[in-house]
CSV table of C-alpha atoms in Angstrom, one decimal:
chain,number,residue,atom,x,y,z
D,1,MET,CA,22.1,16.5,-7.1
D,2,ILE,CA,24.2,15.5,-3.8
D,3,LYS,CA,28.2,16.5,-4.5
D,4,VAL,CA,30.2,13.5,-3.3
D,5,GLU,CA,33.7,14.5,-2.7
D,6,ARG,CA,37.4,12.5,-2.2
D,7,GLU,CA,39.9,14.3,0.1
D,8,PRO,CA,43.0,13.0,1.0
D,9,THR,CA,44.3,12.7,4.7
D,10,SER,CA,47.9,12.9,6.4
D,11,THR,CA,47.4,9.2,6.8
D,12,GLY,CA,48.0,8.4,2.9
D,13,PHE,CA,43.8,7.8,2.8
D,14,ASP,CA,41.4,9.1,1.0
D,15,THR,CA,38.1,10.9,3.3
D,16,LEU,CA,34.5,10.9,2.2
D,17,VAL,CA,32.8,14.7,1.9
D,18,VAL,CA,28.9,14.9,1.0
D,19,ASP,CA,27.7,18.1,0.4
D,20,GLY,CA,30.6,20.0,2.9
D,21,ARG,CA,29.9,16.6,5.5
D,22,TYR,CA,32.7,14.6,6.4
D,23,PHE,CA,31.6,11.0,6.4
D,24,HIS,CA,35.2,9.3,8.0
D,25,SER,CA,37.4,10.1,9.9
D,26,ARG,CA,40.2,13.4,8.1
D,27,VAL,CA,43.1,12.0,9.9
D,28,ASN,CA,42.8,8.5,9.9
D,29,PRO,CA,39.9,6.6,9.1
D,30,ARG,CA,41.0,3.1,8.0
D,31,LYS,CA,41.8,3.3,12.2
D,32,GLU,CA,39.0,5.1,13.2
D,33,ALA,CA,36.9,1.9,11.5
D,34,SER,CA,39.0,-0.7,13.1
D,35,ARG,CA,38.0,0.8,16.3
D,36,ALA,CA,34.6,0.5,16.1
D,37,ALA,CA,34.8,-3.1,14.0
D,38,SER,CA,36.4,-4.2,17.6
D,39,ALA,CA,32.6,-4.4,18.9
D,40,VAL,CA,31.7,-6.2,16.8
D,41,ALA,CA,31.4,-10.1,17.5
D,42,PRO,CA,33.5,-12.0,15.2
D,43,ASP,CA,30.3,-14.4,14.3
D,44,ALA,CA,28.4,-11.9,13.8
D,45,LEU,CA,26.9,-10.5,10.0
D,46,ALA,CA,26.7,-6.8,9.7
D,47,LEU,CA,24.8,-5.1,8.4
D,48,ILE,CA,26.1,-1.2,7.8
D,49,LEU,CA,23.8,2.3,7.2
D,50,SER,CA,25.4,4.1,4.9
D,51,PRO,CA,29.3,2.8,4.8
D,52,GLY,CA,30.6,5.8,2.7
D,53,LEU,CA,33.6,4.3,1.6
D,54,GLY,CA,33.9,1.3,3.2
D,55,TYR,CA,35.6,1.2,5.4
D,56,LEU,CA,33.8,-0.5,8.4
D,57,ALA,CA,33.0,-2.7,6.1
D,58,ASP,CA,37.3,-3.7,5.1
D,59,ALA,CA,37.8,-3.5,9.6
D,60,LEU,CA,35.1,-6.1,9.7
D,61,LYS,CA,36.2,-9.5,6.9
D,62,PRO,CA,35.9,-11.8,7.5
D,63,ARG,CA,32.9,-11.3,8.3
D,64,ASP,CA,29.5,-11.0,6.3
D,65,VAL,CA,28.9,-7.8,6.0
D,66,ILE,CA,25.1,-6.1,3.9
D,67,SER,CA,25.4,-2.7,2.8
D,68,VAL,CA,22.6,-0.2,2.8
D,69,GLU,CA,23.1,3.1,1.2
D,70,ARG,CA,20.3,5.7,0.1
D,71,HIS,CA,22.0,7.5,-2.9
D,72,PRO,CA,23.7,5.3,-6.0
D,73,GLN,CA,25.6,8.0,-6.6
D,74,LEU,CA,28.2,6.8,-3.1
D,75,ALA,CA,27.0,2.9,-3.7
D,76,VAL,CA,28.6,2.7,-7.0
D,77,LEU,CA,32.1,4.6,-4.4
D,78,ARG,CA,31.9,0.5,-3.5
D,79,PRO,CA,30.6,-2.3,-5.7
D,80,ASP,CA,32.5,-4.3,-4.4
D,81,LEU,CA,30.8,-4.7,-1.5
D,82,ASN,CA,27.3,-6.6,-1.2
D,83,SER,CA,24.7,-4.0,-1.3
D,84,LEU,CA,21.1,-2.5,-0.7
D,85,VAL,CA,20.5,0.5,-3.0
D,86,HIS,CA,17.5,2.8,-1.6
D,87,PRO,CA,15.2,-0.6,0.0
D,88,SER,CA,12.4,0.6,1.1
D,89,CYS,CA,11.5,-0.2,5.2
D,90,GLU,CA,10.0,-3.1,4.5
D,91,GLU,CA,12.0,-4.3,1.8
D,92,LEU,CA,14.7,-4.4,4.4
D,93,GLU,CA,12.5,-5.7,7.3
D,94,ARG,CA,11.9,-8.6,5.4
D,95,LEU,CA,15.0,-8.7,4.4
D,96,VAL,CA,16.1,-9.3,8.4
D,97,GLU,CA,13.7,-11.6,9.0
D,98,THR,CA,14.5,-13.6,6.4
D,99,LEU,CA,17.9,-13.0,7.8
D,100,ALA,CA,17.0,-13.9,11.7
D,101,ALA,CA,14.6,-17.1,9.9
D,102,GLU,CA,18.2,-19.6,9.3
D,103,ARG,CA,18.9,-18.7,12.7
D,104,ARG,CA,21.9,-16.1,12.2
D,105,PRO,CA,24.0,-15.8,15.1
D,106,LYS,CA,24.4,-12.7,16.1
D,107,ILE,CA,23.3,-9.3,13.8
D,108,ALA,CA,24.4,-6.1,13.6
D,109,VAL,CA,23.2,-2.3,13.2
D,110,LEU,CA,26.0,-0.1,12.3
D,111,THR,CA,25.2,3.1,10.8
D,112,GLY,CA,27.5,5.2,8.9
D,113,ALA,CA,28.0,9.3,8.9
D,114,HIS,CA,25.0,10.8,6.2
D,115,ARG,CA,23.5,14.1,5.2
D,116,GLU,CA,21.3,15.3,7.8
D,117,GLU,CA,18.5,14.7,5.7
D,118,ASP,CA,19.3,11.4,4.9
D,119,HIS,CA,18.9,10.9,9.2
D,120,GLU,CA,14.6,9.8,8.7
D,121,TYR,CA,15.5,8.0,6.5
D,122,TYR,CA,18.5,6.1,7.6
D,123,GLU,CA,16.3,6.0,11.2
D,124,SER,CA,13.1,4.4,9.2
D,125,LEU,CA,15.2,1.6,8.5
D,126,ARG,CA,16.4,0.8,12.1
D,127,LYS,CA,12.8,0.9,13.2
D,128,ALA,CA,12.3,-1.6,10.6
D,129,ILE,CA,15.5,-4.4,11.2
D,130,THR,CA,14.4,-3.5,14.8
D,131,ARG,CA,11.0,-4.8,14.3
D,132,ALA,CA,12.5,-7.6,12.5
D,133,LEU,CA,14.9,-8.8,15.1
D,134,GLU,CA,11.8,-8.4,18.2
D,135,LYS,CA,9.0,-9.8,15.1
D,136,SER,CA,11.8,-13.1,15.1
D,137,VAL,CA,12.9,-13.5,18.0
D,138,GLU,CA,9.2,-13.8,19.1
D,139,ARG,CA,8.7,-16.6,16.8
D,140,ILE,CA,11.8,-18.2,17.4
D,141,LEU,CA,11.2,-19.0,21.5
D,142,THR,CA,7.6,-19.4,20.4
D,143,THR,CA,9.1,-22.0,18.0
D,144,ASP,CA,11.1,-23.8,20.8
D,145,ALA,CA,8.4,-23.2,23.4
D,146,PHE,CA,6.0,-25.1,20.7
D,147,ALA,CA,8.5,-28.0,19.2
D,148,LYS,CA,6.8,-30.7,21.6
D,149,VAL,CA,3.6,-29.7,21.5
D,150,TRP,CA,3.2,-29.2,18.1
D,151,GLU,CA,4.9,-32.9,17.8
D,152,ARG,CA,2.7,-34.6,20.5
D,153,ASN,CA,0.6,-32.9,18.8
D,154,LEU,CA,0.4,-33.6,15.4
D,155,ARG,CA,1.1,-37.1,17.0
D,156,ALA,CA,-2.8,-37.5,18.9
D,157,ASN,CA,-4.1,-36.6,15.3
D,158,VAL,CA,-3.3,-38.3,13.0
D,159,MET,CA,-6.4,-40.4,12.7
D,160,ARG,CA,-8.2,-36.4,12.0
D,161,ILE,CA,-5.9,-36.3,8.9
D,162,LEU,CA,-6.5,-39.7,7.6
D,163,GLN,CA,-10.9,-38.9,8.1
D,164,ALA,CA,-10.0,-35.3,5.7
D,165,ARG,CA,-8.4,-37.2,3.1
D,166,ASN,CA,-10.8,-39.6,3.2
D,167,GLY,CA,-13.1,-36.6,2.5
D,168,GLU,CA,-14.9,-37.4,6.3
D,169,VAL,CA,-13.5,-34.3,7.7
D,170,SER,CA,-13.0,-31.2,6.0
D,171,TRP,CA,-9.6,-29.3,4.6
D,172,SER,CA,-9.6,-25.4,4.5
D,173,SER,CA,-9.8,-25.3,1.3
D,174,ALA,CA,-13.7,-26.5,1.8
D,175,LEU,CA,-14.0,-23.2,2.3
D,176,GLU,CA,-13.3,-21.6,-1.1
D,177,PRO,CA,-17.2,-21.5,-2.9
D,178,ARG,CA,-17.9,-19.9,0.5
D,179,LEU,CA,-15.8,-17.3,1.2
D,180,ARG,CA,-14.9,-16.2,-2.1
D,181,GLY,CA,-16.7,-13.0,-2.8
D,182,SER,CA,-18.3,-13.0,0.1
D,183,HIS,CA,-18.1,-10.4,3.1
D,184,CYS,CA,-16.3,-11.0,6.5
D,185,VAL,CA,-16.5,-9.4,9.7
D,186,LEU,CA,-13.9,-10.5,11.9
D,187,LEU,CA,-14.5,-10.6,15.8
D,188,SER,CA,-11.5,-9.6,17.5
D,189,ALA,CA,-10.7,-10.0,21.1
D,190,GLY,CA,-9.7,-6.5,21.4
D,191,PRO,CA,-11.5,-3.7,24.5
D,192,THR,CA,-13.5,-3.2,21.6
D,193,LEU,CA,-15.3,-5.4,20.7
D,194,GLY,CA,-17.6,-4.7,23.3
D,195,GLU,CA,-19.0,-1.9,21.8
D,196,GLU,CA,-19.7,-3.8,18.5
D,197,LEU,CA,-21.1,-6.9,19.6
D,198,PRO,CA,-25.0,-4.9,20.7
D,199,LEU,CA,-24.6,-3.6,17.3
D,200,LEU,CA,-24.2,-7.0,15.2
D,201,SER,CA,-26.5,-8.1,17.1
D,202,LYS,CA,-29.1,-6.2,16.3
D,203,MET,CA,-28.7,-6.9,12.1
D,204,LEU,CA,-29.9,-9.6,9.6
D,205,HIS,CA,-27.0,-10.5,8.7
D,206,ARG,CA,-27.2,-14.6,6.9
D,207,GLY,CA,-27.2,-13.7,3.2
D,208,LYS,CA,-25.1,-10.3,3.4
D,209,TYR,CA,-22.2,-11.2,5.0
D,210,LEU,CA,-20.0,-13.8,7.3
D,211,ILE,CA,-19.6,-13.7,11.0
D,212,LEU,CA,-16.0,-14.6,11.8
D,213,VAL,CA,-15.0,-15.2,15.4
D,214,VAL,CA,-11.1,-15.8,17.1
D,215,ASP,CA,-12.3,-18.3,19.2
D,216,SER,CA,-10.8,-15.8,22.6
D,217,ALA,CA,-14.5,-13.5,21.4
D,218,LEU,CA,-15.9,-16.9,20.9
D,219,PRO,CA,-17.8,-16.3,24.3
D,220,ALA,CA,-19.2,-12.6,24.4
D,221,ALA,CA,-19.5,-13.3,20.5
D,222,LEU,CA,-22.0,-15.9,22.4
D,223,SER,CA,-23.9,-14.1,24.5
D,224,ALA,CA,-24.3,-10.8,22.4
D,225,GLY,CA,-26.6,-13.4,21.2
D,226,ILE,CA,-23.9,-13.4,17.4
D,227,SER,CA,-24.6,-16.8,16.3
D,228,PRO,CA,-20.8,-17.2,13.8
D,229,ASP,CA,-20.7,-18.7,10.4
D,230,LEU,CA,-16.9,-20.1,10.7
D,231,VAL,CA,-15.1,-19.8,14.9
D,232,PHE,CA,-10.7,-19.7,14.3
D,233,THR,CA,-8.1,-21.4,16.4
D,234,ILE,CA,-4.5,-22.1,16.4
D,235,ASP,CA,-3.4,-22.0,20.1
D,236,PRO,CA,-1.5,-25.4,20.2
D,237,GLN,CA,-2.4,-25.6,24.4
D,238,PRO,CA,-5.9,-26.5,25.6
D,239,VAL,CA,-6.1,-23.9,27.8
D,240,LYS,CA,-9.2,-22.9,24.7
D,241,ALA,CA,-10.5,-25.5,25.0
D,242,ALA,CA,-13.5,-24.5,28.0
D,243,VAL,CA,-14.2,-21.0,25.5
D,244,LEU,CA,-15.3,-23.5,22.7
D,245,SER,CA,-17.3,-25.3,24.3
D,246,ASN,CA,-20.1,-24.3,23.2
D,247,LEU,CA,-19.7,-24.6,19.0
D,248,GLU,CA,-21.9,-27.2,18.5
D,249,ASP,CA,-23.1,-26.8,15.3
D,250,ILE,CA,-20.4,-23.4,14.4
D,251,PRO,CA,-17.7,-25.2,12.1
D,252,LEU,CA,-14.8,-25.0,13.7
D,253,VAL,CA,-11.7,-23.2,11.7
D,254,ALA,CA,-8.0,-25.6,12.8
D,255,SER,CA,-4.7,-25.9,11.9
D,256,VAL,CA,-3.4,-30.0,12.7
D,257,LEU,CA,-1.3,-29.0,14.9
D,258,SER,CA,-3.9,-27.8,17.5
D,259,PRO,CA,-5.4,-30.4,20.4
D,260,PRO,CA,-6.8,-33.0,20.5
D,261,GLU,CA,-9.1,-31.4,23.3
D,262,ILE,CA,-10.1,-28.8,20.8
D,263,LEU,CA,-10.7,-30.9,18.0
D,264,ALA,CA,-12.6,-33.0,19.8
D,265,ARG,CA,-15.4,-30.2,20.5
D,266,ALA,CA,-15.8,-29.6,16.9
D,267,GLY,CA,-19.2,-30.7,15.2
D,268,ARG,CA,-18.0,-29.9,12.3
D,269,LEU,CA,-14.1,-29.9,11.3
D,270,TYR,CA,-12.1,-27.8,8.8
D,271,LEU,CA,-8.2,-28.5,9.0
D,272,PHE,CA,-5.5,-27.0,7.8
D,273,GLY,CA,-1.3,-26.7,7.7
D,274,GLN,CA,0.9,-24.7,8.9
D,275,GLY,CA,3.9,-26.4,7.5
D,276,HIS,CA,5.4,-28.4,10.0
D,277,PRO,CA,8.2,-30.6,8.9
D,278,MET,CA,6.1,-33.5,9.7
D,279,GLU,CA,2.9,-32.7,8.0
D,280,PRO,CA,4.2,-34.5,4.7
D,281,SER,CA,4.8,-38.2,6.5
D,282,VAL,CA,0.9,-37.8,8.3
D,283,GLY,CA,-0.6,-37.0,5.5
D,284,VAL,CA,-1.3,-33.3,5.0
D,285,PRO,CA,-0.9,-32.4,1.6
D,286,LEU,CA,0.9,-29.1,0.8
D,287,ALA,CA,-2.0,-27.8,-1.1
D,288,GLU,CA,-3.8,-27.5,2.2
D,289,MET,CA,-0.1,-26.0,3.8
D,290,ILE,CA,0.3,-22.1,4.9
D,291,GLN,CA,3.0,-21.1,5.7
D,292,GLU,CA,2.6,-17.4,7.1
D,293,LEU,CA,0.3,-17.2,8.8
D,294,GLY,CA,1.2,-13.9,11.5
D,295,GLY,CA,1.5,-15.2,14.3
D,296,SER,CA,-1.8,-15.2,15.6
D,297,VAL,CA,-6.0,-16.5,15.6
D,298,ALA,CA,-7.0,-13.5,13.9
D,299,THR,CA,-4.1,-13.2,11.0
D,300,ALA,CA,-4.9,-16.3,10.6
D,301,ALA,CA,-8.4,-15.7,10.2
D,302,ALA,CA,-7.3,-13.0,7.9
D,303,THR,CA,-5.0,-14.8,6.4
D,304,ILE,CA,-7.7,-17.9,4.9
D,305,ALA,CA,-10.5,-15.6,4.5
D,306,VAL,CA,-8.7,-13.7,2.0
D,307,ARG,CA,-6.2,-17.4,0.7
D,308,HIS,CA,-10.2,-18.1,0.1
D,309,GLY,CA,-10.8,-15.3,-2.1
D,310,ALA,CA,-12.8,-12.5,0.4
D,311,ALA,CA,-14.0,-9.4,-1.5
D,312,THR,CA,-13.9,-7.4,2.2
D,313,LEU,CA,-12.5,-8.1,5.4
D,314,VAL,CA,-13.8,-6.0,8.5
D,315,LEU,CA,-11.6,-5.8,11.1
D,316,ALA,CA,-13.5,-5.3,14.7
D,317,GLY,CA,-12.5,-6.0,18.6
D,318,GLN,CA,-8.7,-5.9,16.8
D,319,ASP,CA,-7.2,-3.1,18.6
D,320,LEU,CA,-3.5,-4.5,18.8
D,321,ALA,CA,-2.8,-1.5,21.5
D,322,PHE,CA,-4.5,-1.5,25.3
D,323,ILE,CA,-7.2,0.0,25.7
D,324,GLY,CA,-7.1,1.2,29.2
D,325,ASP,CA,-5.6,-1.9,31.1
D,326,ARG,CA,-6.6,-4.5,28.7
D,327,THR,CA,-5.4,-5.9,25.3
D,328,HIS,CA,-9.1,-7.9,25.8
D,329,VAL,CA,-12.4,-7.4,26.1
D,330,ARG,CA,-14.3,-8.6,29.0
D,331,GLY,CA,-14.8,-12.6,29.4
D,332,ALA,CA,-12.1,-13.1,26.4
D,333,ALA,CA,-10.6,-16.9,26.8
D,334,GLN,CA,-7.2,-15.4,28.0
D,335,GLU,CA,-9.2,-13.4,31.3
D,336,ALA,CA,-10.7,-16.5,31.9
D,337,ALA,CA,-7.9,-18.6,31.5
D,338,SER,CA,-5.7,-14.8,33.8
D,339,ALA,CA,-8.0,-15.8,36.1
D,340,ALA,CA,-7.3,-19.2,37.3
D,341,GLY,CA,-3.6,-19.4,36.9
D,342,LEU,CA,-3.3,-21.1,33.5
D,343,GLU,CA,-1.0,-19.9,30.9
D,344,ARG,CA,-0.9,-20.6,26.7
D,345,PHE,CA,2.1,-22.0,27.9
D,346,SER,CA,4.4,-22.0,30.7
D,347,THR,CA,7.6,-22.4,30.0
D,348,MET,CA,11.0,-20.8,30.7
D,349,GLU,CA,11.2,-19.3,27.0
D,350,HIS,CA,7.1,-17.7,28.2
D,351,ALA,CA,8.7,-16.1,30.9
D,352,LYS,CA,11.8,-14.8,28.8
D,353,MET,CA,9.4,-13.2,26.3
D,354,ARG,CA,6.6,-12.0,29.5
D,355,THR,CA,9.8,-10.3,30.8
D,356,MET,CA,10.8,-8.7,26.5
D,357,ILE,CA,7.5,-7.5,26.0
D,358,GLY,CA,7.9,-5.9,29.0
D,359,ARG,CA,10.3,-3.2,28.8
D,360,ASN,CA,9.8,-3.2,25.0
D,361,LEU,CA,5.9,-1.5,25.1
D,362,ARG,CA,6.0,1.4,22.7
D,363,CYS,CA,3.5,3.7,21.7
D,364,VAL,CA,2.2,4.1,18.0
D,365,PRO,CA,-0.8,6.5,16.6
D,366,SER,CA,-4.4,6.3,18.0
D,367,VAL,CA,-7.3,5.4,15.4
D,368,ALA,CA,-8.2,8.5,17.6
D,369,ASP,CA,-6.4,11.3,18.5
D,370,GLY,CA,-3.0,10.5,20.4
D,371,MET,CA,-1.5,7.6,20.7
D,372,VAL,CA,-1.5,4.3,22.2
D,373,MET,CA,1.1,1.7,24.1
D,374,THR,CA,1.5,-1.4,22.5
D,375,THR,CA,3.3,-4.8,22.3
D,376,PRO,CA,6.1,-5.2,20.1
D,377,VAL,CA,4.4,-8.9,19.4
D,378,MET,CA,1.1,-6.9,19.2
D,379,ASP,CA,3.2,-4.3,17.5
D,380,SER,CA,4.0,-7.3,14.4
D,381,TYR,CA,0.6,-8.5,13.9
D,382,ARG,CA,-0.3,-4.7,12.7
D,383,ILE,CA,2.3,-4.7,10.7
D,384,TYR,CA,1.9,-8.7,9.4
D,385,LEU,CA,-2.3,-7.0,8.4
D,386,GLU,CA,-1.0,-4.1,7.0
D,387,ARG,CA,1.1,-6.1,4.5
D,388,LEU,CA,-1.9,-8.4,4.3
D,389,ALA,CA,-4.5,-6.6,3.2
D,390,ARG,CA,-0.9,-4.1,1.2
D,391,ASP,CA,-0.8,-6.9,-1.1
D,392,ASN,CA,-3.9,-8.5,-1.7
D,393,PRO,CA,-5.5,-5.6,-3.2
D,394,GLY,CA,-8.9,-7.9,-4.5
D,395,THR,CA,-10.2,-7.3,-0.7
D,396,ARG,CA,-11.0,-4.5,0.2
D,397,PHE,CA,-9.8,-4.1,4.7
D,398,VAL,CA,-11.7,-2.3,6.6
D,399,HIS,CA,-10.6,-0.8,10.1
D,400,THR,CA,-13.5,-0.9,12.9
D,401,SER,CA,-11.0,-0.5,16.3
D,402,SER,CA,-12.6,3.0,17.5
D,403,ARG,CA,-9.2,3.0,19.9
D,404,GLY,CA,-7.1,1.2,19.3
D,405,ALA,CA,-3.9,1.0,16.8
D,406,ARG,CA,-3.4,3.0,13.6
D,407,MET,CA,-3.6,1.0,10.6
D,408,ALA,CA,-2.8,2.2,6.9
D,409,MET,CA,-5.8,0.4,5.7
D,410,PRO,CA,-9.1,2.6,5.4
D,411,HIS,CA,-10.6,3.9,9.3
D,412,LEU,CA,-15.0,3.4,9.5
D,413,SER,CA,-17.3,2.2,12.5
D,414,LEU,CA,-18.9,-0.7,12.4
D,415,ALA,CA,-22.2,1.4,12.7
D,416,GLU,CA,-20.8,3.3,9.0
D,417,TRP,CA,-19.7,0.0,7.2
D,418,LEU,CA,-22.5,-1.8,7.7
D,419,ASN,CA,-24.3,1.4,7.0
D,420,GLU,CA,-22.3,1.9,3.5
D,421,PHE,CA,-23.3,-2.5,3.1
D,422,GLY,CA,-26.7,-1.1,3.4
D,423,SER,CA,-27.7,-4.0,5.9
D,424,GLY,CA,-29.6,-1.0,7.3
D,425,ALA,CA,-28.1,0.1,10.4
D,426,ASP,CA,-30.0,3.6,10.3
D,427,LYS,CA,-32.3,2.2,11.8
D,428,VAL,CA,-31.0,1.3,15.0
């Protein structure tokens, strides 16, 4: 139980004392709050962590203000404020993502005084807010950069969508009988994928587990003699058309926003919508739209597998960090595109995103001892996959990367999982 006291000041405004610590000025807390408020843009929404008696919230009016207080005893001091009481990092992160999605012009984060014992809690909230803002900036820049490309692709794919409505092409929901209750190994294009492929190539997996592959990892998988059960793609640019040239009869699971050059590579095609505003007008059924896919091909593949009832999802090559100086396995589409001078998209927004990523490299815990470097974008994929696993307890997630970023889910080497699964990995 914390000890809460209000103490009068010489200027007539009470200050707040909690466990002996002053939360506001001992002389003029209202003037102190006015100085702090003057640095906040007039059109900003303010998030105040530990608002105390609410002087800063009052000084910020008429701006929108949300206060965040850990202790109910303190929150009741200003019941008139729009307050969150003891939110989790996940709750606050989702709130900020929602606010950013509404294109709030600015979000200002201000921290009042708090007890030393509460420092770690408020610091974790600040990091959650930063993650949400970085993720939202990346999403907004991507949306702005891709808007015309998505619209062009969608118009070009109208005939494909009509074929899906007539049953000549399949929707991704048709995969449910195959995915429900299945055990899936999802191959992503991280640097450690090369360590996993030799083991997988020696396993007889048909009828036991499915191998799902992101588009960038297909060349490496085929080179290792692995023919996937499904390949996934969501990239709106045709850069990856070349790496999908060897699809032959391997089913391709693709967004309706994919370029027609990529859809043309598929002998067997399964389409899904991404909730683009134009999709209903060209015949994409609401039930086939997936609003949140996590931002990458791997997160999209994981989302679709879980959506259709996969019992197990093993994430291989999902490193989400720099391994040495690389983020992708040798031979991946990204490496080939870089060598050819191609880009996923070439706009001013892309340059801004690269600058943002370069300035915000961060250290995160590794699955091995120590830390690894990652980017805000890759870290957002980690957070998304953790949330996907947490929100879908019916699917068992297993992370196999040997040197990537640690995720809040069970970690086993691929050999350990295969042994556990009973695939005969001990005979290799």
